[in-house]
XYZ file of N, CA and C in Angstrom:
564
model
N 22.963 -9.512 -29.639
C 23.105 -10.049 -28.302
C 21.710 -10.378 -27.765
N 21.744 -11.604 -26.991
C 20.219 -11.754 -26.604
C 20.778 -12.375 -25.116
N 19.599 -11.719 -24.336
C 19.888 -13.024 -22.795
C 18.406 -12.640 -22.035
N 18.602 -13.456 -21.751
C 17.126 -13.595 -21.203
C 16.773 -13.421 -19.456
N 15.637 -12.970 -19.105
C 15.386 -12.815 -17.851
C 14.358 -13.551 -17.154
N 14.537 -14.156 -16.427
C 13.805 -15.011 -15.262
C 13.014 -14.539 -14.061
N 12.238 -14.509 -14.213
C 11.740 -14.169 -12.414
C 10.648 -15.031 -12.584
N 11.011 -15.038 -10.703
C 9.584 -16.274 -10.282
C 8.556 -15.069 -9.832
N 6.949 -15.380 -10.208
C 6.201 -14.564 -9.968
C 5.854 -14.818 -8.461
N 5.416 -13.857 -7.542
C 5.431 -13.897 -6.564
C 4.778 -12.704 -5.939
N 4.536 -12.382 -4.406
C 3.606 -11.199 -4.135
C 4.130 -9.680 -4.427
N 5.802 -9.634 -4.995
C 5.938 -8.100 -5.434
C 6.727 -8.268 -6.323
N 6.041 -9.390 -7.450
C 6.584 -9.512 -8.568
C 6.544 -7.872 -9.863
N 5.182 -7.923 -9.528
C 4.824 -6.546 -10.498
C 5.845 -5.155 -10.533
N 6.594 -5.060 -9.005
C 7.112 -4.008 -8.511
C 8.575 -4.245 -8.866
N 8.741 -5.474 -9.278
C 10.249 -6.441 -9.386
C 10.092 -5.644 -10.560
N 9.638 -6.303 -11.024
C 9.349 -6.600 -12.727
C 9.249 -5.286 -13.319
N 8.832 -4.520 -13.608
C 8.689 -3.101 -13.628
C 9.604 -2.125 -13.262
N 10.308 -2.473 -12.019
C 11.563 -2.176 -11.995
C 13.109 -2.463 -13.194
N 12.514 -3.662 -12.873
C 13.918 -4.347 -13.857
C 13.765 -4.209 -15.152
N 12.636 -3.913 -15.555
C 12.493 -3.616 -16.954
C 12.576 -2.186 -16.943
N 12.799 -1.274 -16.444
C 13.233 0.319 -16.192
C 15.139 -0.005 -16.093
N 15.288 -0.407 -15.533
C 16.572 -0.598 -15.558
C 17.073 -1.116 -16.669
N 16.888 -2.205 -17.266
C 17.203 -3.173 -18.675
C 16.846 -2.140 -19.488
N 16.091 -1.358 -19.600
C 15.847 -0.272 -20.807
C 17.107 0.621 -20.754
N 17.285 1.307 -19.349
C 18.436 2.301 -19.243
C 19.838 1.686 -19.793
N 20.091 0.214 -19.526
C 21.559 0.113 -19.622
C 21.280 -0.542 -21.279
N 20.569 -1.450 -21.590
C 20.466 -2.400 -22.980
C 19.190 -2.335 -24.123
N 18.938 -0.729 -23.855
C 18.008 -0.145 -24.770
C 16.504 -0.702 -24.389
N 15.838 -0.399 -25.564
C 14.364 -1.130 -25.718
C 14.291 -2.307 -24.910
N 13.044 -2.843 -23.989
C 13.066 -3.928 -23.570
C 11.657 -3.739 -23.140
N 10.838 -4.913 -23.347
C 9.087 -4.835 -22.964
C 9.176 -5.848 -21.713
N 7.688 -5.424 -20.892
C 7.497 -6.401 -19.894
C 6.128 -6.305 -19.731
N 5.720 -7.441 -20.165
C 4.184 -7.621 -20.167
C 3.640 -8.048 -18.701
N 2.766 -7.128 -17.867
C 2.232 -7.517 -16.700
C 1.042 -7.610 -16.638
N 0.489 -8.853 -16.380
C -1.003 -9.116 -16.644
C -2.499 -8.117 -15.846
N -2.916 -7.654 -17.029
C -4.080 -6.807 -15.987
C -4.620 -7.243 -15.289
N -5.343 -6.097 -14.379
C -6.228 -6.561 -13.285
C -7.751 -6.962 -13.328
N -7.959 -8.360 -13.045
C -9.906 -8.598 -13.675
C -10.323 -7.343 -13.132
N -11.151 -6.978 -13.895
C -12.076 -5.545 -13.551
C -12.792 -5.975 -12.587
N -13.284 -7.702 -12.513
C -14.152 -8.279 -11.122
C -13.926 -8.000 -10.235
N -12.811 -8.012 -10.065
C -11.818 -7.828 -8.457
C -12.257 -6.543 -8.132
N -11.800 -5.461 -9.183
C -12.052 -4.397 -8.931
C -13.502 -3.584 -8.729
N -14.453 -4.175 -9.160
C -16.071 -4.118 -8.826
C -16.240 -4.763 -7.619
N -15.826 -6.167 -6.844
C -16.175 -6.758 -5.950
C -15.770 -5.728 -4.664
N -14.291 -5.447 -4.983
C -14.102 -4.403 -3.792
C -14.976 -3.144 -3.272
N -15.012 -2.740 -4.935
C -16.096 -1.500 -4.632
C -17.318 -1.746 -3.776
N -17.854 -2.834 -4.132
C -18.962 -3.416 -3.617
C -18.916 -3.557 -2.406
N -17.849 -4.471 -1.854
C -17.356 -4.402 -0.402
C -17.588 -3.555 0.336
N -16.964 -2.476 -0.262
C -16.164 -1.050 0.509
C -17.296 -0.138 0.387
N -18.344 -0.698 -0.344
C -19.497 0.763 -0.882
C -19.823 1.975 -0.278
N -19.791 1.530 1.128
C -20.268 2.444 2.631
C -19.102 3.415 2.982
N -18.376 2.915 2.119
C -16.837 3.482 2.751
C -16.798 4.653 1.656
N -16.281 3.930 0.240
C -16.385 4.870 -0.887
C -17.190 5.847 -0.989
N -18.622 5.426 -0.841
C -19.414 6.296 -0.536
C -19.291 7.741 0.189
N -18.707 7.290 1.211
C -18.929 8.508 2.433
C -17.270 9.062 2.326
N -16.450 8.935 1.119
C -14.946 8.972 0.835
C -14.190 9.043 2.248
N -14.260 8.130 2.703
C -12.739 7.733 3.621
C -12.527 6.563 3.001
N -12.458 6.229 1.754
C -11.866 4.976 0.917
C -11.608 5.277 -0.137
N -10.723 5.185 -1.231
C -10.830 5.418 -2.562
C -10.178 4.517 -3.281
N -10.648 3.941 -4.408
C -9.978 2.769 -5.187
C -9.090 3.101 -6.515
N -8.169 2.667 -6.656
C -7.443 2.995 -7.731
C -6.396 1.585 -8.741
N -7.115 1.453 -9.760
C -6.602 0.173 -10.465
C -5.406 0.793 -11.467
N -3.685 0.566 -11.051
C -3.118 0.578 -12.164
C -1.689 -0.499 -11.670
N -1.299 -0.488 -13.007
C -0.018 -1.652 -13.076
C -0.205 -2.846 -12.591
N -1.770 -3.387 -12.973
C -1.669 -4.976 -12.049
C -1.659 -4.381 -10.876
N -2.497 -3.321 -10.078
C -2.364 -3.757 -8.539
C -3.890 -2.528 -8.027
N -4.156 -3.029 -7.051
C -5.314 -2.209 -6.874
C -5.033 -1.797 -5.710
N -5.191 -0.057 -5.736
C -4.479 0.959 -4.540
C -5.845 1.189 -3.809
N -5.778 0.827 -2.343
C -7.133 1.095 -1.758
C -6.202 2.375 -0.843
N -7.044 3.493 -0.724
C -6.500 4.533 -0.247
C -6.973 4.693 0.800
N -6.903 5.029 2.109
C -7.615 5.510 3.111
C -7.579 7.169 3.435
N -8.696 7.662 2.933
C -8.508 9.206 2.860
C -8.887 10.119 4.321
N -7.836 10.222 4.692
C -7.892 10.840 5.940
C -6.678 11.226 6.108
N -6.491 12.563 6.671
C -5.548 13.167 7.398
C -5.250 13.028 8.680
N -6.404 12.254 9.096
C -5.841 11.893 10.696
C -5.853 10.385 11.309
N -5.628 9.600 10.094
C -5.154 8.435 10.722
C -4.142 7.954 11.829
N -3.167 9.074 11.865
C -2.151 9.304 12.416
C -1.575 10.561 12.939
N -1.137 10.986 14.165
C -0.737 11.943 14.684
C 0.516 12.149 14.317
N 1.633 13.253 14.073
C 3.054 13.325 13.961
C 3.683 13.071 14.605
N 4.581 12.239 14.101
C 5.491 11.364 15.174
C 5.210 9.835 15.684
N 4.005 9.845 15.307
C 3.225 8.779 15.959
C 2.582 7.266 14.940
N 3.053 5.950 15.296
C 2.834 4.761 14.274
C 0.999 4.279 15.267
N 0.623 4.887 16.302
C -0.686 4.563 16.984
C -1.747 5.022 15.514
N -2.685 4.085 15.135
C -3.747 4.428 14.602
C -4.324 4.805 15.606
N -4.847 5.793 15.194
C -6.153 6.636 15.853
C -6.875 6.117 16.316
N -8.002 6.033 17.762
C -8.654 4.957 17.556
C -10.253 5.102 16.883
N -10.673 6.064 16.052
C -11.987 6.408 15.304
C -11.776 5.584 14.157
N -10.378 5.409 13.655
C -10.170 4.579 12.492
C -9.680 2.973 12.389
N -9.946 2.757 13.598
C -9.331 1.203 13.919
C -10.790 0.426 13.272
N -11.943 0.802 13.687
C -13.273 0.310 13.523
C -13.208 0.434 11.761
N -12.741 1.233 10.403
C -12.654 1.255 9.530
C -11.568 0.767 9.094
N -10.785 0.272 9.612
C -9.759 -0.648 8.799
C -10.083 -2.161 9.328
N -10.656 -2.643 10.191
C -11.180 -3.607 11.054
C -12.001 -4.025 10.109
N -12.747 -3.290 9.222
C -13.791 -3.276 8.193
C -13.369 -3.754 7.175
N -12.069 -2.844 6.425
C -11.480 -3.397 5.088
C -10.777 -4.597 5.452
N -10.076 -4.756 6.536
C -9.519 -6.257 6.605
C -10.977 -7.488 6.698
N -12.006 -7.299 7.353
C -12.956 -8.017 7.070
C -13.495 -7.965 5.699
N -13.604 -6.845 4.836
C -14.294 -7.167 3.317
C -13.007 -7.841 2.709
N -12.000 -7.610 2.736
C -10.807 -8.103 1.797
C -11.003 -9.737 1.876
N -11.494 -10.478 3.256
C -11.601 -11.804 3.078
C -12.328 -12.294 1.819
N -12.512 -11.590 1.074
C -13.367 -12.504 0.123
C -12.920 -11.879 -1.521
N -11.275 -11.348 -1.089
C -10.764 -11.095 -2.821
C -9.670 -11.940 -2.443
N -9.049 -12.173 -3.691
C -7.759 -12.965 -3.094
C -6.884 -12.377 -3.577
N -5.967 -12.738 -3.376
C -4.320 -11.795 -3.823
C -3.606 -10.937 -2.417
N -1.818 -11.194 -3.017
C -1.313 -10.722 -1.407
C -1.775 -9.134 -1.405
N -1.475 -8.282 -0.284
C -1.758 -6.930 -0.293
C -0.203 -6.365 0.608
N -0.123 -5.267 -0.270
C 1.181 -4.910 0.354
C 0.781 -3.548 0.930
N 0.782 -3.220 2.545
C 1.078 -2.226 2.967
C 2.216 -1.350 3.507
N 1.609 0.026 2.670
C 2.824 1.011 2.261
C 2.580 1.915 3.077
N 3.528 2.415 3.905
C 3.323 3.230 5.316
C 4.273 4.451 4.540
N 3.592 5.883 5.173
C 3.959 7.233 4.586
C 4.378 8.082 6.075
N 5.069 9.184 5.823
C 5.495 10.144 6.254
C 5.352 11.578 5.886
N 5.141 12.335 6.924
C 5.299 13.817 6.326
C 6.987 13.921 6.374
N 7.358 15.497 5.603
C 8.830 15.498 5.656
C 9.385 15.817 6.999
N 8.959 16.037 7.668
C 9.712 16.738 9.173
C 10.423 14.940 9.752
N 11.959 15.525 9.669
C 12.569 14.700 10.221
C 12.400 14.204 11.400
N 12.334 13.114 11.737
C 12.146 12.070 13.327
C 13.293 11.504 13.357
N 13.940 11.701 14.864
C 15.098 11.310 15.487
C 14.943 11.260 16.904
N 14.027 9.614 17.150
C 13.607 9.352 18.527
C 14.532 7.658 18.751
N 14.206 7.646 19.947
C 15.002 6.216 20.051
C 13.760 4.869 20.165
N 12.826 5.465 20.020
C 11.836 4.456 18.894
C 12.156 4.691 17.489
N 11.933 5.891 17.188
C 12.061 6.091 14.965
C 12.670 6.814 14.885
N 14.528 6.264 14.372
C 15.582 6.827 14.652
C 15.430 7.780 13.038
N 14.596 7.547 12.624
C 14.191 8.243 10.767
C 12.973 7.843 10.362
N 12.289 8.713 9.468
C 10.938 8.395 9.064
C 10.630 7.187 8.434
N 11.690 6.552 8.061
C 11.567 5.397 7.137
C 11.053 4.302 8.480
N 11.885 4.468 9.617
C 11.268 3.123 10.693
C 9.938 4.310 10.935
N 9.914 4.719 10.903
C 8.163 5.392 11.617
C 6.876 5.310 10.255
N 7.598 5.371 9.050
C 6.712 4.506 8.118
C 6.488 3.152 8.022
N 7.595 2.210 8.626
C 7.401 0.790 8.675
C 6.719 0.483 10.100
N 6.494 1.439 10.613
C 5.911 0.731 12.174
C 4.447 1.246 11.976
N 4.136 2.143 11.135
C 2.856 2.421 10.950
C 2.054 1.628 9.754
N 3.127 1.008 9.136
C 2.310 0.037 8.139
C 2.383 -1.320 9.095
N 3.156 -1.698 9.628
C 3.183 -2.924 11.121
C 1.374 -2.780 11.859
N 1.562 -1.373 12.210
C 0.416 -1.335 12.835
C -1.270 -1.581 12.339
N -0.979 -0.865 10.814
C -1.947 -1.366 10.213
C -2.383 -2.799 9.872
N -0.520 -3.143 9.336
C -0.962 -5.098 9.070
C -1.656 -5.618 10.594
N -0.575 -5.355 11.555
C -1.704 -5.932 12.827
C -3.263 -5.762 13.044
N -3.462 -5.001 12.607
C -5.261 -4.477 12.653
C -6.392 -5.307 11.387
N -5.459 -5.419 10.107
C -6.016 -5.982 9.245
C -5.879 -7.621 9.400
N -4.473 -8.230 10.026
C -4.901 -9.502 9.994
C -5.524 -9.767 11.184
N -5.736 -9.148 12.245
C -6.888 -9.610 13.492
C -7.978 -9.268 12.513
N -8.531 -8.816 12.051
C -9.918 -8.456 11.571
C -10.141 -9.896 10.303
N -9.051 -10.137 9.848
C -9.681 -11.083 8.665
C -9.353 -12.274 9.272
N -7.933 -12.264 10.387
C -7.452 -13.962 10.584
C -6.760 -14.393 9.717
N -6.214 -13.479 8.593
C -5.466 -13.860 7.303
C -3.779 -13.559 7.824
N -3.115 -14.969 8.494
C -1.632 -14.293 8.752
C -0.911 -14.560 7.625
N 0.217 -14.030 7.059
C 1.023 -14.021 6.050
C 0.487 -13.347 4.787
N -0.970 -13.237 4.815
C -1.096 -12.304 3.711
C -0.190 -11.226 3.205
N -0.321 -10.165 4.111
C -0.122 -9.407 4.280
C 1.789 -8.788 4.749
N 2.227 -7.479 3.841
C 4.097 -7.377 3.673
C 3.921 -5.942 3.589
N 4.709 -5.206 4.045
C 4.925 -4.377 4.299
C 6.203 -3.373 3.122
N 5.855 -1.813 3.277
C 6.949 -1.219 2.544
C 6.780 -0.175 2.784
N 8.244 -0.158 3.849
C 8.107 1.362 4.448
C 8.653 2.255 2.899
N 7.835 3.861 3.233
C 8.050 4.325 2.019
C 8.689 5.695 2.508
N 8.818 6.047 3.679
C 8.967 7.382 4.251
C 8.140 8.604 3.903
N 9.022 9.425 3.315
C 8.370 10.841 2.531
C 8.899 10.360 1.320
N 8.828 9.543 0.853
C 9.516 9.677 -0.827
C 8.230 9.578 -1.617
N 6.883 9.445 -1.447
C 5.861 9.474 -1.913
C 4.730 10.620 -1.497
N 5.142 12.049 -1.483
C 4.141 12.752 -0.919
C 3.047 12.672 -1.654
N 1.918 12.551 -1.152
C 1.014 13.376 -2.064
C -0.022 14.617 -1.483
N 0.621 15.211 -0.936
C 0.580 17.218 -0.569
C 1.848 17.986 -0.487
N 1.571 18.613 -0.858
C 3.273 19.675 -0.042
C 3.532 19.531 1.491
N 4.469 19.827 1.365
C 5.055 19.525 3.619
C 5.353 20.693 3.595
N 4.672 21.691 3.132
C 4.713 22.981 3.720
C 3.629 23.816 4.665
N 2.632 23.154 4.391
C 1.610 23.727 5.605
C 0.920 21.825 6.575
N 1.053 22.587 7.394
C 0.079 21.530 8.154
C -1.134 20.148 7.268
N -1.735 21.045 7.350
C -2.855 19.889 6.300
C -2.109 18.994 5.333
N -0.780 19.726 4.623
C -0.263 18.710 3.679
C 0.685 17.545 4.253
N 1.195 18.063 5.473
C 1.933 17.046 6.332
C 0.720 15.847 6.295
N -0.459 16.654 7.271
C -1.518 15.498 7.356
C -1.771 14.421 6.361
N -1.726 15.257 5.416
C -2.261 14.039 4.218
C -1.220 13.789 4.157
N -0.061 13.662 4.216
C 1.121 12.781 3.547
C 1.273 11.641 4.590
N 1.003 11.594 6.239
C 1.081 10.601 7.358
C -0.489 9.562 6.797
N 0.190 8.831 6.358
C -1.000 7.562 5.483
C -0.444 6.330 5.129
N -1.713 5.527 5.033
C -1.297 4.014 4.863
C -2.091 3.920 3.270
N -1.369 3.215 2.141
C -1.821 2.688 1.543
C -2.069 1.478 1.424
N -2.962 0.587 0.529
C -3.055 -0.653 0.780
C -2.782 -1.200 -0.736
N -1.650 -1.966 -1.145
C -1.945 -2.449 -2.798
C -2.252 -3.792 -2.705
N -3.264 -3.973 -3.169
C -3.564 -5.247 -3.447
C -3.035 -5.828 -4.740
N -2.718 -6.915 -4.853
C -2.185 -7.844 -5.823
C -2.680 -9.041 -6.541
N -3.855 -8.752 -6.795
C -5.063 -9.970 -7.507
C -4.400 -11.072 -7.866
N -3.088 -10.666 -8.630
C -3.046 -11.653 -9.749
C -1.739 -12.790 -8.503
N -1.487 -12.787 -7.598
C -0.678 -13.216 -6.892
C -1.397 -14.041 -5.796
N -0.426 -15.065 -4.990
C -1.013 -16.484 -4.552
C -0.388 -16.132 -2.931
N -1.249 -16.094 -2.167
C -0.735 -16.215 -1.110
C -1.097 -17.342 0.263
N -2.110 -18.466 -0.402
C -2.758 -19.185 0.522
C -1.819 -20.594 0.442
């Protein structure tokens, strides 16, 4: 049996694609999906960009699957409960949306949650209080670059911790924005 699969490449093709080839494996066995790496340029230019940032770690870069994860390392980007960036960190994302003008590729921001359930009649669940905090970020990054449409969003809730939600500090670090950039994708 043979049939073939189509997709148009596009800004969350990699995430498509990678998907569907996880799935096509589960139901119709073996199945490959070749996703083109990331120029290592891209990934030096950013560094370069960001140097001041990396440097002093409230930035951290991370190249895998075709996509480059710019991290913003802070626990207090965000208060609980709350999609307001802070305002000590508006001036550092104001920053990365200004260095990003000069890589190309779409960037998808991924808005996080600690686990403590929210049931407000703004964020009736963490999932809208992760999408209004990645909203807030896209708003900050395209005033800073002037880049509209770049930039898509994916609320992620708590399904991505990376601390335990058992003490304080790990809540903290889990209320975060990631940023994936997508080199190999066209968004102008």
């Amino acid at each position: 049996m043979y049939f073939y699969l189509l997709i148009r490449v596009n800004d969350q093709s990699s995430f498509s694609l990678l998907n569907a080839s996880r799935t096509l494996t589960e139901q119709h066995g073996d199945f490959q999906v070749q996703v083109p790496e990331v120029d290592e340029s891209v990934l030096v230019r950013i560094n370069r960009l960001l140097e001041r940032e990396v440097e002093r770690r409230q930035v951290s870069l991370n190249d895998r699957q075709n996509q480059i994860r710019i991290v913003i390392n802070t626990d207090q980007l965000f208060r609980s409960g709350s999609a307001d960036v802070e305002p000590d960190y508006a001036t550092l994302l104001n920053h990365i949306g200004t260095a990003l003008m000069d890589v190309e590729g779409r960037i998808i921001i991924e808005g996080h949650t600690d686990s403590i359930p929210i049931n407000t009649l703004r964020f009736p669940s963490n999932w809208h209080l992760s999408q209004a905090r990645a909203e807030q970020v896209k708003a900050l990054l395209e005033r800073a670059g002037n880049e509209l449409g770049r930039y898509s969003i994916d609320a992620k809730a708590d399904t991505h911790p990376v601390a335990g939600n058992d003490t304080p500090a790990g809540r903290a670090q889990n209320r975060r924005v990631e940023l994936v950039l997508l080199p190999n994708s066209e968004w102008r």
